[in-house]
Amino acid sequence: MKIVMLGGPGAGKGTQAKIIAEEYKIPHISTGDIFRANIKEGTELGMKAKSFMDQGLLVPDELVVDLVADRLTWEDAKAGFVLDGFPRTIPQAEALTKALADMGTGLDYAIDIEVPDQTIIDRMGGRRACVSCGATYHIVNIPPKTEGKCDKCGSDLILRDDDKAETVKKRLDVYHEQTQPLIDYYKAQDLLKEVDGTVAMAEVFNAIAAILGA
Ligand code: AMP
């Protein structure tokens, strides 16, 4: 099963992608996570990406396309994958279509999680991420067992720079301008499936599972 997740920042793509990956035993490939890991390790890619991410801007296509095309050739991605946060522009989507075609395959679904902008702004202000393992929480919807501490590794939880209000507004503008056109791109290929992202996390997953089948 080869899936891409679409939706605005904070629509719940990452959360749903993780559940899909577990349920369907396919790798969860998040370009945001790859960039954050590179920032943490202080790599050249990480340093280049950080300056864009902190401003709520997209990292340039040339820094992300080859990275994903390479990741898709790994053995674990042969039977399928769920891409989270990629593609985010039409050139990225075209590069993905081409990379998969070169491997003799193609996508099965593009799942768009729909959430209004104001809901996204409210959600992201409450989001907290672990400084160490990257696990994410929400102060109201998914609180950690101990306030400010990660359930998984005990490290501190922070509001990520790219989740701060001003950055979120910028990210929404960028989403509407550069990423939303992907909805029509995948609709034209008959791959688009839309789900309501305003309901509870488990209900969103049920809707996705109904699309993907057993
Ligand atoms: P995410 O965790 O998917 O919300 O990504 C966090 C940030 O990483 C985004 O706001 C972008 O700055 C950058 N990023 C992640 N994926 C991409 C991509 N496919 N293209 C460009 N920038 C990306």
Tab-separated table of C-alpha atoms and ligand atoms in Angstrom:
chain	number	residue	atom	x	y	z
A	1	MET	CA	0.000	0.000	0.000
A	2	LYS	CA	1.579	3.264	-1.150
A	3	ILE	CA	0.042	6.300	0.450
A	4	VAL	CA	0.667	10.035	0.709
A	5	MET	CA	-0.935	12.105	3.442
A	6	LEU	CA	-2.192	15.586	2.580
A	7	GLY	CA	-3.584	18.316	4.815
A	8	GLY	CA	-2.534	21.567	6.431
A	9	PRO	CA	0.042	21.867	9.183
A	10	GLY	CA	-1.480	20.401	12.354
A	11	ALA	CA	-4.254	18.557	10.508
A	12	GLY	CA	-3.130	15.310	12.136
A	13	LYS	CA	-1.198	13.835	9.194
A	14	GLY	CA	1.673	12.678	11.381
A	15	THR	CA	-0.543	11.090	14.014
A	16	GLN	CA	-2.609	9.213	11.429
A	17	ALA	CA	0.457	8.251	9.387
A	18	LYS	CA	1.992	6.597	12.471
A	19	ILE	CA	-1.184	4.583	13.121
A	20	ILE	CA	-1.452	3.564	9.448
A	21	ALA	CA	2.211	2.482	9.474
A	22	GLU	CA	1.651	0.275	12.515
A	23	GLU	CA	-1.624	-1.224	11.340
A	24	TYR	CA	-0.508	-1.950	7.787
A	25	LYS	CA	3.149	-2.747	8.647
A	26	ILE	CA	4.623	-0.214	6.266
A	27	PRO	CA	7.279	2.437	7.015
A	28	HIS	CA	6.207	5.930	8.050
A	29	ILE	CA	8.357	8.381	6.131
A	30	SER	CA	8.128	11.927	7.477
A	31	THR	CA	10.280	14.559	5.783
A	32	GLY	CA	9.738	16.873	8.780
A	33	ASP	CA	11.154	14.145	11.081
A	34	ILE	CA	14.093	13.586	8.715
A	35	PHE	CA	14.893	17.314	8.762
A	36	ARG	CA	14.522	17.536	12.553
A	37	ALA	CA	16.856	14.536	12.999
A	38	ASN	CA	19.397	16.256	10.737
A	39	ILE	CA	19.091	19.503	12.716
A	40	LYS	CA	19.694	17.597	15.950
A	41	GLU	CA	22.752	15.884	14.486
A	42	GLY	CA	24.022	19.220	13.133
A	43	THR	CA	24.386	17.968	9.553
A	44	GLU	CA	24.770	20.343	6.610
A	45	LEU	CA	21.274	19.398	5.404
A	46	GLY	CA	19.911	20.125	8.876
A	47	MET	CA	21.524	23.554	8.995
A	48	LYS	CA	20.192	24.470	5.565
A	49	ALA	CA	16.677	23.205	6.386
A	50	LYS	CA	16.466	24.906	9.803
A	51	SER	CA	16.586	28.452	8.457
A	52	PHE	CA	13.501	27.770	6.304
A	53	MET	CA	11.622	25.726	8.902
A	54	ASP	CA	12.001	28.332	11.647
A	55	GLN	CA	10.350	30.919	9.382
A	56	GLY	CA	7.453	28.630	8.470
A	57	LEU	CA	8.741	28.361	4.904
A	58	LEU	CA	9.181	25.238	2.844
A	59	VAL	CA	12.643	23.796	2.440
A	60	PRO	CA	13.580	24.137	-1.272
A	61	ASP	CA	12.465	21.233	-3.475
A	62	GLU	CA	16.036	20.309	-4.419
A	63	LEU	CA	16.883	19.576	-0.767
A	64	VAL	CA	13.981	17.194	-0.305
A	65	VAL	CA	13.236	15.435	-3.617
A	66	ASP	CA	16.410	13.303	-3.885
A	67	LEU	CA	16.269	12.475	-0.213
A	68	VAL	CA	12.762	10.992	-0.555
A	69	ALA	CA	13.475	9.306	-3.906
A	70	ASP	CA	16.440	7.568	-2.254
A	71	ARG	CA	14.439	6.584	0.841
A	72	LEU	CA	11.797	4.922	-1.343
A	73	THR	CA	14.399	2.540	-2.790
A	74	TRP	CA	15.121	1.016	0.643
A	75	GLU	CA	14.048	-2.599	1.060
A	76	ASP	CA	11.433	-1.802	3.735
A	77	ALA	CA	9.538	0.490	1.331
A	78	LYS	CA	9.160	-2.103	-1.443
A	79	ALA	CA	5.763	-3.349	-0.262
A	80	GLY	CA	4.482	0.091	0.623
A	81	PHE	CA	4.921	3.234	2.675
A	82	VAL	CA	3.054	6.155	4.114
A	83	LEU	CA	4.572	9.498	3.206
A	84	ASP	CA	3.871	12.280	5.702
A	85	GLY	CA	4.753	15.854	4.753
A	86	PHE	CA	5.830	14.986	1.231
A	87	PRO	CA	4.967	16.049	-1.413
A	88	ARG	CA	4.266	19.649	-0.476
A	89	THR	CA	4.559	21.290	-3.914
A	90	ILE	CA	3.532	20.345	-7.451
A	91	PRO	CA	7.188	19.830	-8.543
A	92	GLN	CA	7.657	17.462	-5.566
A	93	ALA	CA	4.497	15.551	-6.524
A	94	GLU	CA	5.695	15.277	-10.119
A	95	ALA	CA	9.120	14.082	-8.946
A	96	LEU	CA	7.415	11.460	-6.753
A	97	THR	CA	5.230	10.225	-9.622
A	98	LYS	CA	8.360	9.920	-11.767
A	99	ALA	CA	10.485	8.213	-9.084
A	100	LEU	CA	7.752	5.615	-8.530
A	101	ALA	CA	7.183	5.135	-12.268
A	102	ASP	CA	10.946	4.509	-12.662
A	103	MET	CA	10.552	1.741	-10.086
A	104	GLY	CA	7.586	0.355	-12.038
A	105	THR	CA	5.001	1.370	-9.490
A	106	GLY	CA	2.700	4.187	-8.404
A	107	LEU	CA	0.654	5.520	-5.509
A	108	ASP	CA	-2.530	3.856	-4.300
A	109	TYR	CA	-4.050	6.721	-2.306
A	110	ALA	CA	-3.606	10.396	-1.472
A	111	ILE	CA	-5.487	10.939	1.790
A	112	ASP	CA	-6.426	14.542	2.537
A	113	ILE	CA	-7.255	15.304	6.169
A	114	GLU	CA	-9.510	18.357	6.135
A	115	VAL	CA	-9.403	20.830	9.032
A	116	PRO	CA	-10.365	24.557	8.991
A	117	ASP	CA	-7.561	27.085	9.561
A	118	GLN	CA	-8.871	28.346	12.925
A	119	THR	CA	-8.978	24.801	14.327
A	120	ILE	CA	-5.377	24.366	13.205
A	121	ILE	CA	-4.296	27.588	14.938
A	122	ASP	CA	-5.969	26.464	18.194
A	123	ARG	CA	-4.480	22.989	17.982
A	124	MET	CA	-0.913	23.955	17.252
A	125	GLY	CA	-0.617	26.423	20.113
A	126	GLY	CA	-1.233	23.465	22.422
A	127	ARG	CA	1.135	21.084	20.708
A	128	ARG	CA	4.263	19.991	22.594
A	129	ALA	CA	7.178	17.959	21.250
A	130	CYS	CA	9.831	15.987	23.084
A	131	VAL	CA	13.290	17.609	22.756
A	132	SER	CA	14.869	14.197	22.710
A	133	CYS	CA	12.762	11.575	20.875
A	134	GLY	CA	10.385	13.876	18.938
A	135	ALA	CA	7.166	12.316	20.343
A	136	THR	CA	4.287	14.807	20.146
A	137	TYR	CA	1.537	15.647	22.640
A	138	HIS	CA	-1.232	18.222	23.055
A	139	ILE	CA	-1.846	19.955	26.362
A	140	VAL	CA	-5.610	19.314	26.062
A	141	ASN	CA	-6.149	16.505	23.534
A	142	ILE	CA	-3.149	14.203	24.176
A	143	PRO	CA	-1.614	15.319	27.489
A	144	PRO	CA	1.539	13.575	28.756
A	145	LYS	CA	1.171	11.644	32.042
A	146	THR	CA	3.471	14.168	33.773
A	147	GLU	CA	3.117	17.792	32.682
A	148	GLY	CA	6.045	18.949	30.555
A	149	LYS	CA	7.718	15.512	30.412
A	150	CYS	CA	7.751	12.894	27.651
A	151	ASP	CA	5.921	9.626	28.482
A	152	LYS	CA	8.351	7.657	26.328
A	153	CYS	CA	11.761	8.945	27.442
A	154	GLY	CA	11.145	11.429	30.279
A	155	SER	CA	12.799	14.371	28.474
A	156	ASP	CA	11.375	17.919	28.443
A	157	LEU	CA	8.464	18.850	26.176
A	158	ILE	CA	8.623	22.140	24.282
A	159	LEU	CA	6.547	24.250	21.879
A	160	ARG	CA	8.469	23.814	18.617
A	161	ASP	CA	9.560	27.047	16.924
A	162	ASP	CA	7.537	26.076	13.873
A	163	ASP	CA	4.387	25.609	16.030
A	164	LYS	CA	4.479	29.181	17.412
A	165	ALA	CA	1.416	31.323	16.450
A	166	GLU	CA	3.140	33.624	13.953
A	167	THR	CA	4.901	30.721	12.291
A	168	VAL	CA	1.660	28.718	12.124
A	169	LYS	CA	-0.071	31.594	10.287
A	170	LYS	CA	2.836	31.740	7.844
A	171	ARG	CA	2.727	27.951	7.409
A	172	LEU	CA	-1.010	28.125	6.633
A	173	ASP	CA	-0.372	30.776	3.950
A	174	VAL	CA	2.375	28.613	2.484
A	175	TYR	CA	0.059	25.577	2.635
A	176	HIS	CA	-2.748	27.353	0.750
A	177	GLU	CA	-0.377	28.698	-1.882
A	178	GLN	CA	1.935	25.757	-2.492
A	179	THR	CA	0.455	22.548	-1.092
A	180	GLN	CA	-3.312	22.835	-1.582
A	181	PRO	CA	-2.933	22.584	-5.400
A	182	LEU	CA	-1.931	18.954	-4.783
A	183	ILE	CA	-5.556	18.192	-3.980
A	184	ASP	CA	-6.536	18.866	-7.596
A	185	TYR	CA	-3.367	17.142	-8.832
A	186	TYR	CA	-4.331	13.871	-7.099
A	187	LYS	CA	-8.046	14.305	-7.809
A	188	ALA	CA	-7.211	14.396	-11.533
A	189	GLN	CA	-5.360	11.081	-11.092
A	190	ASP	CA	-8.321	9.593	-9.229
A	191	LEU	CA	-6.178	8.952	-6.143
A	192	LEU	CA	-7.689	11.519	-3.776
A	193	LYS	CA	-9.667	10.469	-0.683
A	194	GLU	CA	-10.912	13.134	1.713
A	195	VAL	CA	-11.558	12.626	5.431
A	196	ASP	CA	-12.898	14.990	8.095
A	197	GLY	CA	-10.005	15.802	10.435
A	198	THR	CA	-12.048	17.705	13.027
A	199	VAL	CA	-13.387	14.588	14.767
A	200	ALA	CA	-11.579	12.486	17.396
A	201	MET	CA	-8.281	10.855	16.390
A	202	ALA	CA	-9.761	7.320	16.508
A	203	GLU	CA	-12.682	8.351	14.311
A	204	VAL	CA	-10.345	9.885	11.749
A	205	PHE	CA	-8.461	6.592	11.664
A	206	ASN	CA	-11.704	4.608	11.260
A	207	ALA	CA	-12.550	6.722	8.219
A	208	ILE	CA	-9.085	6.079	6.788
A	209	ALA	CA	-9.276	2.350	7.523
A	210	ALA	CA	-12.612	2.204	5.679
A	211	ILE	CA	-10.857	3.680	2.625
A	212	LEU	CA	-7.799	1.432	2.836
A	213	GLY	CA	-9.709	-1.755	3.616
A	214	ALA	CA	-8.641	-4.572	5.933
B	1	AMP	P1	6.218	18.802	9.268
B	1	AMP	O1	6.786	18.122	10.457
B	1	AMP	O2	5.822	17.854	8.161
B	1	AMP	O3	5.093	19.746	9.612
B	1	AMP	O4	7.386	19.696	8.622
B	1	AMP	C1	7.996	20.745	9.349
B	1	AMP	C2	8.702	21.688	8.398
B	1	AMP	O5	9.712	20.978	7.651
B	1	AMP	C3	7.827	22.332	7.333
B	1	AMP	O6	7.153	23.478	7.801
B	1	AMP	C4	8.855	22.668	6.257
B	1	AMP	O7	9.612	23.808	6.606
B	1	AMP	C5	9.799	21.479	6.329
B	1	AMP	N1	9.371	20.402	5.403
B	1	AMP	C6	8.941	19.163	5.719
B	1	AMP	N2	8.642	18.459	4.619
B	1	AMP	C7	8.868	19.273	3.570
B	1	AMP	C8	8.721	19.145	2.161
B	1	AMP	N3	8.244	18.018	1.605
B	1	AMP	N4	9.062	20.200	1.395
B	1	AMP	C9	9.523	21.340	1.920
B	1	AMP	N5	9.663	21.544	3.232
B	1	AMP	C10	9.343	20.527	4.066
